[in-house]
Tab-separated table of C-alpha atoms in Angstrom:
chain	number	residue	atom	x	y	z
F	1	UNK	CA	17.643	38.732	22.918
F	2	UNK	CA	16.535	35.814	24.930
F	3	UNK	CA	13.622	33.261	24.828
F	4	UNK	CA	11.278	31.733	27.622
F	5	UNK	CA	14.147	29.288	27.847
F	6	UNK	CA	16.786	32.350	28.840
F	7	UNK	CA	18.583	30.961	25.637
F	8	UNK	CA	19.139	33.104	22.226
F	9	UNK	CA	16.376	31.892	19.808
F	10	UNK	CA	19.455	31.960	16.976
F	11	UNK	CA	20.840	29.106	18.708
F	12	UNK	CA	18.014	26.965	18.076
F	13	UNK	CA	17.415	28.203	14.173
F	14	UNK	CA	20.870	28.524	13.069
F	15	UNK	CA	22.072	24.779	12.928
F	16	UNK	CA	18.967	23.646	11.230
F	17	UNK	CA	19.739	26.305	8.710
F	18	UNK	CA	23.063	25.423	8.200
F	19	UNK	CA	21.806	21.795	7.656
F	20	UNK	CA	19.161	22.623	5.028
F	21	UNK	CA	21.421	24.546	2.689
F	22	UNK	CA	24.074	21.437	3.071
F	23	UNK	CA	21.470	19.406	1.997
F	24	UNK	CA	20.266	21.303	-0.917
F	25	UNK	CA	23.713	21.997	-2.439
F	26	UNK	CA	24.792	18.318	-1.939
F	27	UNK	CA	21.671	17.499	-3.641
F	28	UNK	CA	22.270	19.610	-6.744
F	29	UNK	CA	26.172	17.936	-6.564
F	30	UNK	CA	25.031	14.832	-6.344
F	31	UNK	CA	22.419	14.754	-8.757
F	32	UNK	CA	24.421	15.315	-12.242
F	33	UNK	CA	26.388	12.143	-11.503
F	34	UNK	CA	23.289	9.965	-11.695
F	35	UNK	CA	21.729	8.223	-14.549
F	36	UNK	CA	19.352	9.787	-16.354
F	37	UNK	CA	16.244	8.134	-15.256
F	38	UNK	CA	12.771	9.175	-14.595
F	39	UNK	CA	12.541	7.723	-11.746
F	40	UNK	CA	15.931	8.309	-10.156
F	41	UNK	CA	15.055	12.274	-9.652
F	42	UNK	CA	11.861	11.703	-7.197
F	43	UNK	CA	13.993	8.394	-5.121
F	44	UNK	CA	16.947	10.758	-4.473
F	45	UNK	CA	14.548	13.685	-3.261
F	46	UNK	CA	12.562	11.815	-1.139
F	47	UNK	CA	15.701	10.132	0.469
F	48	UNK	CA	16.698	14.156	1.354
F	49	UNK	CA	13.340	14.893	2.269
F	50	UNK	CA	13.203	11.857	4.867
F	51	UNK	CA	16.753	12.448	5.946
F	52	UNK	CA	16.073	16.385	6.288
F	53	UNK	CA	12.278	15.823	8.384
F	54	UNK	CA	13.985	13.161	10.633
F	55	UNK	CA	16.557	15.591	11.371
F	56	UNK	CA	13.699	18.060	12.479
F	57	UNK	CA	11.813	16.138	13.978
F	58	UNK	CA	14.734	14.656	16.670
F	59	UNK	CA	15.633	18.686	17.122
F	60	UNK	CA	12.549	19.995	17.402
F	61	UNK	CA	11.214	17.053	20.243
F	62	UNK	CA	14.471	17.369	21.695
F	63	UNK	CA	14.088	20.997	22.708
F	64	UNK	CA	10.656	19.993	23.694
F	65	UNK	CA	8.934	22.534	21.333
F	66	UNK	CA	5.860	22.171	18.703
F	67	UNK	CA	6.673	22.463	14.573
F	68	UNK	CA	6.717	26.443	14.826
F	69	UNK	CA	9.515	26.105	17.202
F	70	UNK	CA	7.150	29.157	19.474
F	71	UNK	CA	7.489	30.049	22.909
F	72	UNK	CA	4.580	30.849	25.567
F	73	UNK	CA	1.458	33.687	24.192
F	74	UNK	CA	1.927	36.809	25.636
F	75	UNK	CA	-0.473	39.966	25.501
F	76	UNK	CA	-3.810	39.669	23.072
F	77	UNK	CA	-2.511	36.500	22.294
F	78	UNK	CA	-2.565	34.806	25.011
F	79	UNK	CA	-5.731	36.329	26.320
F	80	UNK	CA	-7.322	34.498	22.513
F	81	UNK	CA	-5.674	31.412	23.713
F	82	UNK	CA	-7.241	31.296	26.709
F	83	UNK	CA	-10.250	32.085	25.706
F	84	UNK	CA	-9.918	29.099	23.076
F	85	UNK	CA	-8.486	26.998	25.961
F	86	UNK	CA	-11.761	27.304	27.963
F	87	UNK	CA	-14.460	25.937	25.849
F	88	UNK	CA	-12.134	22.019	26.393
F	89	UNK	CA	-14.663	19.895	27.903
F	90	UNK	CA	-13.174	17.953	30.297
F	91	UNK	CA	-16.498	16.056	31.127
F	92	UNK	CA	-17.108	15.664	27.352
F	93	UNK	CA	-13.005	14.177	27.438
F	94	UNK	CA	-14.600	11.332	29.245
F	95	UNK	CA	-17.628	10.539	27.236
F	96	UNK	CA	-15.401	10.573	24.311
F	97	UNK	CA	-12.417	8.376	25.834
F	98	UNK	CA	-14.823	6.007	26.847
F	99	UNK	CA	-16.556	5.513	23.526
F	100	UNK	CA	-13.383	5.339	21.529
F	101	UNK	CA	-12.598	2.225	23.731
F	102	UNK	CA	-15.618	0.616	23.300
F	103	UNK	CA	-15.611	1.316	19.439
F	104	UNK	CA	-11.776	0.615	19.031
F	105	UNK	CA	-10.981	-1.948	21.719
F	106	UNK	CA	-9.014	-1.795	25.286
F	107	UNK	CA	-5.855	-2.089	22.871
F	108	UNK	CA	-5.826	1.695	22.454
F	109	UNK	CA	-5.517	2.377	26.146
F	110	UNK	CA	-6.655	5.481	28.402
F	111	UNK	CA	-4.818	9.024	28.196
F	112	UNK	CA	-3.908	11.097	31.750
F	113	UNK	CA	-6.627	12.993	32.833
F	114	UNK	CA	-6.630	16.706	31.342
F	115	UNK	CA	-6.130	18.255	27.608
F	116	UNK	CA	-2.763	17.816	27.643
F	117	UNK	CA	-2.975	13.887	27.939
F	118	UNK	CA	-6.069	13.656	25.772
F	119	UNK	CA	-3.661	15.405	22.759
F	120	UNK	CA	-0.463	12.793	23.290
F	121	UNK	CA	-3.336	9.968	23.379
F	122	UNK	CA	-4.694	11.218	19.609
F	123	UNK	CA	-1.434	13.279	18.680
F	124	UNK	CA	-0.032	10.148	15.834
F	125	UNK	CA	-2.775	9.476	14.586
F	126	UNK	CA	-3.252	6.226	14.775
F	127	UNK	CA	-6.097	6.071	17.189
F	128	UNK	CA	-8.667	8.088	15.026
F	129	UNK	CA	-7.804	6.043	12.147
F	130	UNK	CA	-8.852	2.809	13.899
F	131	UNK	CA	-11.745	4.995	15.437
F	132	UNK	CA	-12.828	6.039	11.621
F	133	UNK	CA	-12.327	2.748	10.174
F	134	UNK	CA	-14.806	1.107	12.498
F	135	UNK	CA	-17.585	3.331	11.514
F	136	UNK	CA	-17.475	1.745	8.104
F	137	UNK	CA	-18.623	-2.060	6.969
F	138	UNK	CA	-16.998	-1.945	3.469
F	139	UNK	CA	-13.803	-0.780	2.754
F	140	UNK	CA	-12.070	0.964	5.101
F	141	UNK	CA	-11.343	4.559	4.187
F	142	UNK	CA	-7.895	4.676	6.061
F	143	UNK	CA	-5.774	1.776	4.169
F	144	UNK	CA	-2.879	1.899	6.443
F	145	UNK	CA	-2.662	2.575	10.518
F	146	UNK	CA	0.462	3.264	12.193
F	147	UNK	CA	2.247	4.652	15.081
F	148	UNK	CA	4.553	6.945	13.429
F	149	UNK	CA	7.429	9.088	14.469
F	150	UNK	CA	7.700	11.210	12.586
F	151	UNK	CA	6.165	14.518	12.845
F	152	UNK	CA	4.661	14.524	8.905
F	153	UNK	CA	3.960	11.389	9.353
F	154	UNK	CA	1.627	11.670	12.336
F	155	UNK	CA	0.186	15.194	10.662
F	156	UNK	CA	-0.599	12.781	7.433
F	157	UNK	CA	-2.267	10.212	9.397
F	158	UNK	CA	-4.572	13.171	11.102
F	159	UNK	CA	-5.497	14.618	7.897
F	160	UNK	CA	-6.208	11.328	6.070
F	161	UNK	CA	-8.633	10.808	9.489
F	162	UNK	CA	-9.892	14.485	8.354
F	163	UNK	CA	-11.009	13.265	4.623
F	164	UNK	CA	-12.372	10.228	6.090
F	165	UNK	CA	-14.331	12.165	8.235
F	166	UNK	CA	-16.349	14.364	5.895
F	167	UNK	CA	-16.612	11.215	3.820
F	168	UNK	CA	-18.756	9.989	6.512
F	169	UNK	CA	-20.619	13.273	6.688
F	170	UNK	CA	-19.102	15.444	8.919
F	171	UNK	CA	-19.629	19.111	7.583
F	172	UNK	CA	-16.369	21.418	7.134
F	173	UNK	CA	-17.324	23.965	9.930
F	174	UNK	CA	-17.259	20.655	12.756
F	175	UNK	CA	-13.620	20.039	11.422
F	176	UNK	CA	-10.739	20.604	13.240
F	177	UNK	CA	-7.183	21.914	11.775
F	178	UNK	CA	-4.266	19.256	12.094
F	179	UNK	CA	-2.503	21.976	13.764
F	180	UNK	CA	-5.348	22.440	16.583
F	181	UNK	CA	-4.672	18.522	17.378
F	182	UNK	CA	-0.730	18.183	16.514
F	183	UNK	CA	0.521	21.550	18.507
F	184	UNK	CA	-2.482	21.686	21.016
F	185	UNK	CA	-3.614	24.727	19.699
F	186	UNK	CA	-7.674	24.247	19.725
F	187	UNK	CA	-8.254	20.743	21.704
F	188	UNK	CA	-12.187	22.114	21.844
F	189	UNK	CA	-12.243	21.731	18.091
F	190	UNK	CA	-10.976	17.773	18.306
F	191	UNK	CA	-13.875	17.463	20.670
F	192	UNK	CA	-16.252	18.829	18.446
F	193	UNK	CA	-15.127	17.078	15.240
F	194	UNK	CA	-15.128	13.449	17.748
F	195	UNK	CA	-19.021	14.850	19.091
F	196	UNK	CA	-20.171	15.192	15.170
F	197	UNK	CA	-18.625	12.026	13.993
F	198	UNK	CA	-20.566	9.685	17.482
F	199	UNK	CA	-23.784	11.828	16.636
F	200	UNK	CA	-23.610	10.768	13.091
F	201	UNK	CA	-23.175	7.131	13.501
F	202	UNK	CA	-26.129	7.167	16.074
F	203	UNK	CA	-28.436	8.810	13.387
F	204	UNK	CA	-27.399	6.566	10.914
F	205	UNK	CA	-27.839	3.724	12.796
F	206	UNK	CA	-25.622	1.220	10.655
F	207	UNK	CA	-24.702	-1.351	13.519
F	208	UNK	CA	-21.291	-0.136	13.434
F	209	UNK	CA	-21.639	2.506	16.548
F	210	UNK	CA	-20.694	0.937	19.974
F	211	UNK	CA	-21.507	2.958	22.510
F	212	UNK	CA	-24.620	4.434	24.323
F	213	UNK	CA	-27.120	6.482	22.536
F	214	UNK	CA	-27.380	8.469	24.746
F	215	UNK	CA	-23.766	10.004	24.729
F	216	UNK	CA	-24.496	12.116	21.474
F	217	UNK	CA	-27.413	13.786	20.058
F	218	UNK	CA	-29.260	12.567	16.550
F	219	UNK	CA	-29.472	14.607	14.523
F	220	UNK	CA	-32.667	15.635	12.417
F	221	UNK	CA	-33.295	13.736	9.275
F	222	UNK	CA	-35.343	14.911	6.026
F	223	UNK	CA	-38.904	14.235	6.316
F	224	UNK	CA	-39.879	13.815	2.232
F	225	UNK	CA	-43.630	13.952	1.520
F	226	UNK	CA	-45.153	13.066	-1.774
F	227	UNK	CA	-48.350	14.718	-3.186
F	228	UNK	CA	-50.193	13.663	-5.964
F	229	UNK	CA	-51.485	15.606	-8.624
F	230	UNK	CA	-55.092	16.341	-7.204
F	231	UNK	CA	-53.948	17.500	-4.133
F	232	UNK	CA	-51.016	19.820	-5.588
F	233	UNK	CA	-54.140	21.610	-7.923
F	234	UNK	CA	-56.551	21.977	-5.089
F	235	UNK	CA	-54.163	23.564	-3.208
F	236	UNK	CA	-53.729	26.134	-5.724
F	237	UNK	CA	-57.003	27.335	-4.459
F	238	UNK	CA	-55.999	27.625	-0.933
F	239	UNK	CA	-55.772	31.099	0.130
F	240	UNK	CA	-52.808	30.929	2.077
F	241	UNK	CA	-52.638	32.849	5.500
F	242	UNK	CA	-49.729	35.511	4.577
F	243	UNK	CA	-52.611	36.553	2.428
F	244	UNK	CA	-54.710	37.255	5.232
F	245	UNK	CA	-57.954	35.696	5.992
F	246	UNK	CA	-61.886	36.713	5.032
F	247	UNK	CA	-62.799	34.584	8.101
F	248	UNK	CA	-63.083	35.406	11.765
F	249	UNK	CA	-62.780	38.904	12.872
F	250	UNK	CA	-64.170	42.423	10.591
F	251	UNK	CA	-64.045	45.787	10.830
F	252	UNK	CA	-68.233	45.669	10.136
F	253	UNK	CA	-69.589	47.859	12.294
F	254	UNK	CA	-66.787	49.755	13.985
F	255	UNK	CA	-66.826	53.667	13.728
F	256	UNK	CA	-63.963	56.219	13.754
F	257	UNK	CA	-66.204	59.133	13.874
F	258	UNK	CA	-67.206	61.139	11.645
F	259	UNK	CA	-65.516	62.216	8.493
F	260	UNK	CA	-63.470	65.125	8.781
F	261	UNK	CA	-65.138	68.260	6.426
F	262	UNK	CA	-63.184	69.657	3.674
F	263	UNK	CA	-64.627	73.548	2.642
């Protein structure tokens, strides 16, 4: 059986296999002729854990494929992914490019036109963590920004954008998956996590947004009002119109004939 590639998908899974159960009995060799320390147990596993996700992450970019190592959508699938694929923006991609250089600096650059050049722009990381961090005056929530490598790395700099994010106030349905940014799979969610975060800062007005106004919506605020005590009991003698009304219109004086006799 052969892949989009023309190549046997074994070919591509076997040697990683092969590597990760090297790697696990070495470990379990290796690890009886160390001290006994509390801290030499969780050095030595992340050393194998960084020498394991490098290994992955050279394989995987080298083949040219995404984390779940899958070829094109076929069927139902790919009719879902198309469907997904059409509500990207590409006139939003602009709005949103251009305010991420104005709120970040021309030190982040421009991406290709198209979805595919707006995900490599975001795809580390490092970008929406400099984008988040400039929404706040204090502290910033992302302590360290990078251009990783690595593929966890980069997926752990989106998701610490994520948390930072509905720190701010953007709701968990506006939120975008790592995966929809990291393996393309829903670039109109990315937009519409990016759309919620400019249309907060506009509404809360902080002096941090840089941009136009006019780019995103504000969003409605609470409108508190404060009665006193007088007015709260007179309106307990307000009839209230779900009740009906003894004003206005009647039924004095209309007739349905008459009454209908009973022997």
């Amino acid at each position: 059986m052969k892949d989009h590639t023309g190549e046997n998908p074994r070919f591509h899974i076997f040697p990683k296999r092969l590597f990760f159960i090297y790697l696990t009995a070495s470990l379990f060799v290796f690890l009886p002729t160390l001290p006994q320390s509390s801290t030499t147990l969780p050095c030595i596993v992340s050393i194998f854990y960084s020498i394991f996700s490098t290994f992955l992450h050279f394989t995987l970019t080298s083949q040219g494929v995404g984390m779940a190592n899958k070829g094109p959508a076929y069927g139902l699938s790919r009719q879902v992914q198309d469907k997904i694929d059409s509500k990207y923006d590409p006139e939003l991609e602009q709005i949103l490019v251009e305010w991420i250089n104005r709120q970040c600096g021309s030190g982040v650059g421009k991406p290709e036109p198209g979805k595919l050049g707006f995900q490599a722009w975001l795809k580390d990381g490092r970008i929406l963590s400099e984008l988040i961090n400039s929404l706040f005056s204090g502290d910033k929530p992302v302590k360290k920004v990078a251009s990783p490598s690595m593929a966890f790395k980069q997926m752990e700099q989106i998701s610490q954008f994520l948390s930072a994010a509905e720190k701010y106030g953007v709701t968990k349905t506006d939120m975008f998956q790592t995966v929809d940014l990291w393996e393309g799979k829903d670039l109109a969610a990315v937009q519409r996590t990016l759309s919620a975060l400019g249309s907060l800062a506009v509404t809360k007005d902080e002096g941090t947004y840089n941009g136009d106004p006019n780019w995103f919506f504000k969003k409605s605020q609470e409108n508190k009002r404060e009665f006193s005590d007088d007015q709260l009991k007179a309106g307990k003698n307000v009839i209230g119109l779900q009740m009906g009304s003894n004003k206005g219109a009647s039924q004095e004086g209309m007739s349905y004939g008459r009454a209908r006799q009973i022997l």
